[in-house]
Short mmCIF file of C-alpha atoms and ligand atoms in Angstrom, two decimals:
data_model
loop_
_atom_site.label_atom_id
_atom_site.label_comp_id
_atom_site.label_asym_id
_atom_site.label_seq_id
_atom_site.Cartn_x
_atom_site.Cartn_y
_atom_site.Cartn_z
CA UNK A 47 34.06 141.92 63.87
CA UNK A 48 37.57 142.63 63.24
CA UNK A 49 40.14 141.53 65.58
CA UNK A 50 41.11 144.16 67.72
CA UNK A 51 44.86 145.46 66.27
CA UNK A 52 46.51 145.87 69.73
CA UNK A 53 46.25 142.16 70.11
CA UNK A 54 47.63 141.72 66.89
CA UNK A 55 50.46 143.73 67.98
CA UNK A 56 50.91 141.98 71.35
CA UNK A 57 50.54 138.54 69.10
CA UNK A 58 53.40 139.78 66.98
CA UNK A 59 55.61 140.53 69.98
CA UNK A 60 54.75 136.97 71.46
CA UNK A 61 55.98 135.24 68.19
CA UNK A 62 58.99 138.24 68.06
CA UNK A 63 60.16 136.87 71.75
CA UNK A 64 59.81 133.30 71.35
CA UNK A 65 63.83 132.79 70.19
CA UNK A 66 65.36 135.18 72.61
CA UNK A 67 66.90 132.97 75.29
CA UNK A 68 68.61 135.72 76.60
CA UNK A 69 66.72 137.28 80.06
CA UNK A 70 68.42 140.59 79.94
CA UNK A 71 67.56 140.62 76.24
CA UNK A 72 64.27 139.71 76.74
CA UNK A 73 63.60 142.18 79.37
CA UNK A 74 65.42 144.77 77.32
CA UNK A 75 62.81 143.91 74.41
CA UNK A 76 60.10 144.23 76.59
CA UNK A 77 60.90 148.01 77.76
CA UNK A 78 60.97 149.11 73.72
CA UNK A 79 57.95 147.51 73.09
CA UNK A 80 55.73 148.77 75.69
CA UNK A 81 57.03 152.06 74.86
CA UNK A 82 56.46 151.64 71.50
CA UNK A 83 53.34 150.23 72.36
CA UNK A 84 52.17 151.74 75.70
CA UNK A 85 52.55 155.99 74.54
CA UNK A 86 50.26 155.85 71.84
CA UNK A 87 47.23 154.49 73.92
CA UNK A 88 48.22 157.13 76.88
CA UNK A 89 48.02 159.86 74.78
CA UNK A 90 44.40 158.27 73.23
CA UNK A 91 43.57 158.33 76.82
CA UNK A 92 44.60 161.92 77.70
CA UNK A 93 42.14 162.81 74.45
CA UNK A 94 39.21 160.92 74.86
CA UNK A 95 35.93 161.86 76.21
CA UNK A 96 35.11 161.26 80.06
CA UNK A 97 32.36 159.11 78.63
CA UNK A 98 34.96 156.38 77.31
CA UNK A 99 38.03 157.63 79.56
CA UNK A 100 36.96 154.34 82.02
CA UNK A 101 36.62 152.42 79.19
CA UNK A 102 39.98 152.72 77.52
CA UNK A 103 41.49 152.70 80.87
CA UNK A 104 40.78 149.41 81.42
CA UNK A 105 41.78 148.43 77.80
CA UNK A 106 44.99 149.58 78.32
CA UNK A 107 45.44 147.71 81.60
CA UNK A 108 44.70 144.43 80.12
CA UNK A 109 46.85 145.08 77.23
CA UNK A 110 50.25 145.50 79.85
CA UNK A 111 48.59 142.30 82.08
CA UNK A 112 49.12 140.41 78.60
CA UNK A 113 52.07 142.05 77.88
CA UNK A 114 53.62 141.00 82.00
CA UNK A 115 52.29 137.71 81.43
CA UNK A 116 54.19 137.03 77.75
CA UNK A 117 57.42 137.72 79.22
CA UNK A 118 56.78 136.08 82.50
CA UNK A 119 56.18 132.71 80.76
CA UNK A 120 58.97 133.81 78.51
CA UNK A 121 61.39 133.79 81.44
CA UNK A 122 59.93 130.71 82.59
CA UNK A 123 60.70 128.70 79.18
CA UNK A 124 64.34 130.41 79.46
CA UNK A 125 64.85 128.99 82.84
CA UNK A 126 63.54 125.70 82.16
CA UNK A 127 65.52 125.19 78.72
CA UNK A 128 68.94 126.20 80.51
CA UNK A 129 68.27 123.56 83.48
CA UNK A 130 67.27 121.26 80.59
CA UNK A 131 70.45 121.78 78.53
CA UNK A 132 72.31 121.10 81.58
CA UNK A 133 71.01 117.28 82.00
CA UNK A 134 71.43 116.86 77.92
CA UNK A 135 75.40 117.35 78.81
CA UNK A 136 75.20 114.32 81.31
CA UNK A 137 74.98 111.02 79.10
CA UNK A 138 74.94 107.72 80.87
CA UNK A 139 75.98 105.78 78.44
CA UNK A 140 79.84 107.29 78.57
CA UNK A 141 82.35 104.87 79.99
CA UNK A 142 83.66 106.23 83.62
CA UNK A 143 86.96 106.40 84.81
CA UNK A 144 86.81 104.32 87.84
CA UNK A 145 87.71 105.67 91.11
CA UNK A 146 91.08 104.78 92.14
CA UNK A 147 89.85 103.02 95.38
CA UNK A 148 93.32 101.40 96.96
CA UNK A 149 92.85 99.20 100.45
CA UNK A 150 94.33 99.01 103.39
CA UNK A 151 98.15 99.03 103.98
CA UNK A 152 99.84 95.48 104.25
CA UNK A 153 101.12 96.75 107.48
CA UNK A 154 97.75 97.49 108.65
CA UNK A 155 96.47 93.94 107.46
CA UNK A 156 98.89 92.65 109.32
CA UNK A 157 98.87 94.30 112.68
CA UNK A 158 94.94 93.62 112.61
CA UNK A 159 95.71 90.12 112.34
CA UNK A 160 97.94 90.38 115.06
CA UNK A 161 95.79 92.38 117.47
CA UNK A 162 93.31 89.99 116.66
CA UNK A 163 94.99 87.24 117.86
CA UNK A 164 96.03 88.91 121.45
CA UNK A 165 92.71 90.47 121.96
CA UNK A 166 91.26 87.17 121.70
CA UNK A 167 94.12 86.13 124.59
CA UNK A 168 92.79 89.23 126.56
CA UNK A 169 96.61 91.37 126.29
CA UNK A 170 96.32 95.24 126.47
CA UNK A 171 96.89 96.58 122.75
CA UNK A 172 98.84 99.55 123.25
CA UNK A 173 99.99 102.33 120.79
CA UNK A 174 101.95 104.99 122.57
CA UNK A 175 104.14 108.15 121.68
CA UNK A 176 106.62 107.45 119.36
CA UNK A 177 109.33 109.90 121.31
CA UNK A 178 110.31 108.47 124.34
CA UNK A 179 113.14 108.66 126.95
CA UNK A 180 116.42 107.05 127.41
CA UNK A 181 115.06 105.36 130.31
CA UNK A 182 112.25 103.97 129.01
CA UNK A 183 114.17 103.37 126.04
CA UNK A 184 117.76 101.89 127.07
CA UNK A 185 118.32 102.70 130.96
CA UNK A 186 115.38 100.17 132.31
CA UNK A 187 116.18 97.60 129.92
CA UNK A 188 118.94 96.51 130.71
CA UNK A 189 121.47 98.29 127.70
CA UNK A 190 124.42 99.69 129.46
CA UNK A 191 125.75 103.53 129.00
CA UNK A 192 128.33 102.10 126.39
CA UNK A 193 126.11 100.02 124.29
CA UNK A 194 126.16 100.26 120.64
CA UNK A 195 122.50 100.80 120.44
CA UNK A 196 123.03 104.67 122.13
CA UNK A 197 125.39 105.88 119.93
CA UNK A 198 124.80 108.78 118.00
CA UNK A 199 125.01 107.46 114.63
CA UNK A 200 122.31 104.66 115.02
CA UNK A 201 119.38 107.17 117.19
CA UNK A 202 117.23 110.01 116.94
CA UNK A 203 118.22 112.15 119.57
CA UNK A 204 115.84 114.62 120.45
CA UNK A 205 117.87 115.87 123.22
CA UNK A 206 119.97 114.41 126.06
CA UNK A 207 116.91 112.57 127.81
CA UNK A 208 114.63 112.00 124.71
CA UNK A 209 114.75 110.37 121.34
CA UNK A 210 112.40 108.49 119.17
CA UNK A 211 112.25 105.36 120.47
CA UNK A 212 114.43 102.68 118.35
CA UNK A 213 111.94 99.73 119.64
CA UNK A 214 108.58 99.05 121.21
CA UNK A 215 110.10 97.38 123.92
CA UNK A 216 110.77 100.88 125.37
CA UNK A 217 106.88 101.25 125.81
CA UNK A 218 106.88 97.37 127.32
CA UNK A 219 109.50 99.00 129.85
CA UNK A 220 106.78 101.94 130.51
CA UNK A 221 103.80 99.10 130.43
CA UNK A 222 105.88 96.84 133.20
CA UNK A 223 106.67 100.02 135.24
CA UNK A 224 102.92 101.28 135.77
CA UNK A 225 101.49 98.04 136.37
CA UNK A 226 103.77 96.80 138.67
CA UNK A 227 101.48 96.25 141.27
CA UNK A 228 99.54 93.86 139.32
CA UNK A 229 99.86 89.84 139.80
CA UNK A 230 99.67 89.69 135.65
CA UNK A 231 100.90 92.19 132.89
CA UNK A 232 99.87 90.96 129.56
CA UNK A 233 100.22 93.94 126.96
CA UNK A 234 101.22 94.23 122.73
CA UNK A 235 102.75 97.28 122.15
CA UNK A 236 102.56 98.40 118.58
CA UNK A 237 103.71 100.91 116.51
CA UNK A 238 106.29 103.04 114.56
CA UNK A 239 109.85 102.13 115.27
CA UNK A 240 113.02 104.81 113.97
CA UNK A 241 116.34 104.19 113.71
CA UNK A 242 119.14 106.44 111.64
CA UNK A 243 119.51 103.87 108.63
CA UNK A 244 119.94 104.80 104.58
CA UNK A 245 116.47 103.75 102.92
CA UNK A 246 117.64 100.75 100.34
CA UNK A 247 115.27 97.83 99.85
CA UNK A 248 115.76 96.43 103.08
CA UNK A 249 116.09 98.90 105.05
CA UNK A 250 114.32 101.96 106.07
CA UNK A 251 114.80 104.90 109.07
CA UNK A 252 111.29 104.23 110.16
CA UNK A 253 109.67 100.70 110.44
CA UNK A 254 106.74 99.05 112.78
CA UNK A 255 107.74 96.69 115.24
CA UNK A 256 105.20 94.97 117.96
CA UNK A 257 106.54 94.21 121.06
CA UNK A 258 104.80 90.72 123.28
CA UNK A 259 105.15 91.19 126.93
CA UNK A 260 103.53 88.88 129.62
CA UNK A 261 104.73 88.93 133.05
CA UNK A 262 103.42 86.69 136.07
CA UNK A 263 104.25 84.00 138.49
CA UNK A 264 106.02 80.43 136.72
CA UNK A 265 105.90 81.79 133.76
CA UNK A 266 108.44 79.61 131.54
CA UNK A 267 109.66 79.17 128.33
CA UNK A 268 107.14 76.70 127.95
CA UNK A 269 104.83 79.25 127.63
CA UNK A 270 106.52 81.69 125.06
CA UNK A 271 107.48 78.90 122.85
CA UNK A 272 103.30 78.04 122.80
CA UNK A 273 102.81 81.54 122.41
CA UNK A 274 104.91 82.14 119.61
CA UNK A 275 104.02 78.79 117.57
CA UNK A 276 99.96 79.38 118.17
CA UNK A 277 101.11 83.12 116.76
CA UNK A 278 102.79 81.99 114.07
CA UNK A 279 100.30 79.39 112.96
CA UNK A 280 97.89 82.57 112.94
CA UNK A 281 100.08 84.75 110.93
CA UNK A 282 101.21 82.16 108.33
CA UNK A 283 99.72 78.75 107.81
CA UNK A 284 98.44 75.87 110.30
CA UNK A 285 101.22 73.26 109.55
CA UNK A 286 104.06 75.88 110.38
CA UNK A 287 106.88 74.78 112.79
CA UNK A 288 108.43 77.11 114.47
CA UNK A 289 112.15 76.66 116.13
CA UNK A 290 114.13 78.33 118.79
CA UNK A 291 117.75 79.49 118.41
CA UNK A 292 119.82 80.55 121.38
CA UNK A 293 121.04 84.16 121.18
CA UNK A 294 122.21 87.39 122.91
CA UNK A 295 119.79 90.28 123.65
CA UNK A 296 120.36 92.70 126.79
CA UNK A 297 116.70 93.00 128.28
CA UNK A 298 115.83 88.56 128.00
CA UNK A 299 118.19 85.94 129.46
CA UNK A 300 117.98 83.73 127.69
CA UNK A 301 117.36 85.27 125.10
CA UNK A 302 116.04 83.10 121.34
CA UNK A 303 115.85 83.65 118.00
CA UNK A 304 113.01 81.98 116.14
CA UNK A 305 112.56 80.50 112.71
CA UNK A 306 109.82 79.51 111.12
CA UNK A 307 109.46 76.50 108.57
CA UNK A 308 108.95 77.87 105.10
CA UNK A 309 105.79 78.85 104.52
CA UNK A 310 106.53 78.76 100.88
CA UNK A 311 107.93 75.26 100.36
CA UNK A 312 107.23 73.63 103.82
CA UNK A 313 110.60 73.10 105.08
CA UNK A 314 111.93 71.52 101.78
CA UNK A 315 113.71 74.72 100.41
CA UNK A 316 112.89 77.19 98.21
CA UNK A 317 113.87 81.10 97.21
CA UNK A 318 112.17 82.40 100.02
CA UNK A 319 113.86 80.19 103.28
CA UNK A 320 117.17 80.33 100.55
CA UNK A 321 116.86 77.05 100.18
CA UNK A 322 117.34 76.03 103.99
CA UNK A 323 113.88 75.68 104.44
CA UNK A 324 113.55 77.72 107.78
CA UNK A 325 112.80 81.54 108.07
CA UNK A 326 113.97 84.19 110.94
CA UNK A 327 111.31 85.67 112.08
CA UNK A 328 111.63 87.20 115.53
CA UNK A 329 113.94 87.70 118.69
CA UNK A 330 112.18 86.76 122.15
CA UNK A 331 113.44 85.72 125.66
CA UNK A 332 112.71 85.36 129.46
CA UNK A 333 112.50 89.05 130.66
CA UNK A 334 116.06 89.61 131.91
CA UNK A 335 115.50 89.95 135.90
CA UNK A 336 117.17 93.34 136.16
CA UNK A 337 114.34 94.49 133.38
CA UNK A 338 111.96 93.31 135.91
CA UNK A 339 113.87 94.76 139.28
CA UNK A 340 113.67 98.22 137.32
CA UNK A 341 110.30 98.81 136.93
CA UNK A 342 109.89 97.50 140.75
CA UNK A 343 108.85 94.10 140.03
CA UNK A 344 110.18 91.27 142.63
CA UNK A 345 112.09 89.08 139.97
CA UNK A 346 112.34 86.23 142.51
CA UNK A 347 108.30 86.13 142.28
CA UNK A 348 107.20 86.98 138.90
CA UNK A 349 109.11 85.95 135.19
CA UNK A 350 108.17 87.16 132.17
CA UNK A 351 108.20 86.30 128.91
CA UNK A 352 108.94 88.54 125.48
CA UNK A 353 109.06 89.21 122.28
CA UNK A 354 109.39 91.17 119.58
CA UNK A 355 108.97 91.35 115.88
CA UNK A 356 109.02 93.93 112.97
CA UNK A 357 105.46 94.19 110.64
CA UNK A 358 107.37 94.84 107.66
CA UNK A 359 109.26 91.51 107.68
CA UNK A 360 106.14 89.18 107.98
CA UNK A 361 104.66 91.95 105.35
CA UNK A 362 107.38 91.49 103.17
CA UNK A 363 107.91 87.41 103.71
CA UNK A 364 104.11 86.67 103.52
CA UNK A 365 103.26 88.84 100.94
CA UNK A 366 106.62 88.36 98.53
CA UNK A 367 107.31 92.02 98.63
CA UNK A 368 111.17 92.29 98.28
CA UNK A 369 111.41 96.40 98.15
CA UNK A 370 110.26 97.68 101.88
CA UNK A 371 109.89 100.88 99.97
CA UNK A 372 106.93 99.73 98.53
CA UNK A 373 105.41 99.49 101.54
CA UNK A 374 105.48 102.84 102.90
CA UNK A 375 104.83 104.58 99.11
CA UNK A 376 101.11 104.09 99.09
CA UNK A 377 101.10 103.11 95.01
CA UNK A 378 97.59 102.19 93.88
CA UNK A 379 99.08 99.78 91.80
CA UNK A 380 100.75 98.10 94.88
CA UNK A 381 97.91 98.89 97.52
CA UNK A 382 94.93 97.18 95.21
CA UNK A 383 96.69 94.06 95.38
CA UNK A 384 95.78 93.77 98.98
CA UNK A 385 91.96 94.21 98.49
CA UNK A 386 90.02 91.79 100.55
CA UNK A 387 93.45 90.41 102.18
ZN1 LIG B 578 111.18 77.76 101.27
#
């Protein structure tokens, strides 16, 4: 029996569609062929007897069924080779620009390590605004209307009664003003510090400063110089000595500078202590009693002790940074040295 020669047509247009990757196309081809194909049989059918009219009918039917199912699978194999020429362009084996991951900022590093160390001496970490008032900033503690520290030239004025604050002692003043009632203040205040300075490599307008405050009856020096030294032995190495220096601030009398021994060379002398084998690290006191009589706090009861110390100078000391514009630019290349620091 010969084979039938419709399905030799719809062969021909199985093998004609098999390279055409192109939907529309292929649905484009489709449409000319079954017209090409399909009119010839309907006019057959129009013609033939009623005896075979059922017959053909059905024929004709299948043939289109064929025909839907060709270009179904076509579309199918179209789909399929596009997803899989998609995965060819992804090759495993091509070496990958690494992400730029950097870490965290030295001055974060370091203010962890600091907060650490209070936390575990149960102080109140504070961060608070950065714009603050005169009061809070100058008035309370102790700097007169004529002190240097006001003037125009060295603040951010916002306006007559607010500025950004120039130290983190003005949110101590706040601290010691709404806890007055308490028989113990013991708070870190932490943060950005501004003051109007030109950016060179050791200076810049905005720093971070942390200010130590802890107020409560016979409180001594005693106690800030153990404070200090168990904080410095934290921050730097075990061994290091630490020193106090008589000096002048308004809001702590006395008031002390404090070195550190060289962390570097151990007190022998090196670059880093320039050769005199001590470091200045931080300014720190006995709360002056006026600071204490302003935010209501009997100063013939309670002393306090304080201090205060910029981020960016144990950054720069322990890390041997000697730009502090490095600090603040966030350059990979200078932020993936402190991985895992
Ligand atoms: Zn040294």
């Amino acid at each position: 029996m010969s084979q039938d020669k419709n399905i030799i047509l719809i062969d021909e247009f199985k093998k004609h569609i098999s390279s055409i990757n192109n939907s529309n196309v292929l649905i484009e081809e489709k449409n000319i062929f079954s017209k090409k194909f399909l009119v010839p049989l309907y006019d057959e059918l129009k013609k033939v007897d009623v005896a075979h009219k059922k017959e053909l009918g059905i024929k004709i039917n299948n043939y289109k069924k064929m025909i839907d199912d060709i270009v179904e699978e076509r579309l199918n194999n179209i789909e399929f080779e596009k997803l899989n020429s998609i995965k060819s362009e992804f090759d495993p084996m091509i070496p990958v620009d690494y992400l730029q991951s950097g870490s965290l900022n030295p001055v974060q590093i370091v203010t962890d390590q600091v907060i650490d160390f209070f936390e575990r001496l149960s102080f109140d970490i504070i961060f608070d605004n950065e714009i603050t008032t005169t009061d809070l900033n100058f008035t309370k503690l102790n700097i007169k209307e004529d002190h240097p520290a006001r003037s125009l030239s060295d603040t951010f004025y916002i306006n007559d009664k607010e500025l950004l604050r120039v130290h983190c002692t003005s949110v101590t003043a706040k601290v010691l003003k709404e806890k007055n009632k308490q028989s113990e203040i013991k708070s870190v205040a932490f943060g950005n510090v501004f003051r109007k300075d030109d950016d060179d490599a050791t200076h810049s307008h905005q720093f971070n400063q942390i200010d130590i405050v802890w107020v409560k009856e016979n409180i001594s020096i005693s106690n800030l110089k153990w404070l200090i030294d168990a904080l410095m032995k934290h921050l730097f190495k075990k061994n290091t000595k630490t020193r106090f220096r008589l000096s002048q601030f308004p809001f702590t009398e006395p008031s002390m500078e404090v070195d550190i021994s060289c962390f570097a060379c151990d007190g022998k002398g090196c670059n880093v202590c320039k050769k005199i084998g001590w470091i200045e690290i931080l300014g720190s006191g006995l709360l002056h009693p006026s600071v204490l009589e302003s935010a209501g706090i009997d100063s013939n009861k309670y002393s306090g002790i304080a201090a205060g110390l910029g981020i960016d100078r144990i950054v720069m000391l322990k890390y041997g940074i000697n730009d502090i514009r490095y600090i603040y630019e966030n350059d990979f290349r200078i932020l993936k040295q402190f991985r895992g620091k």
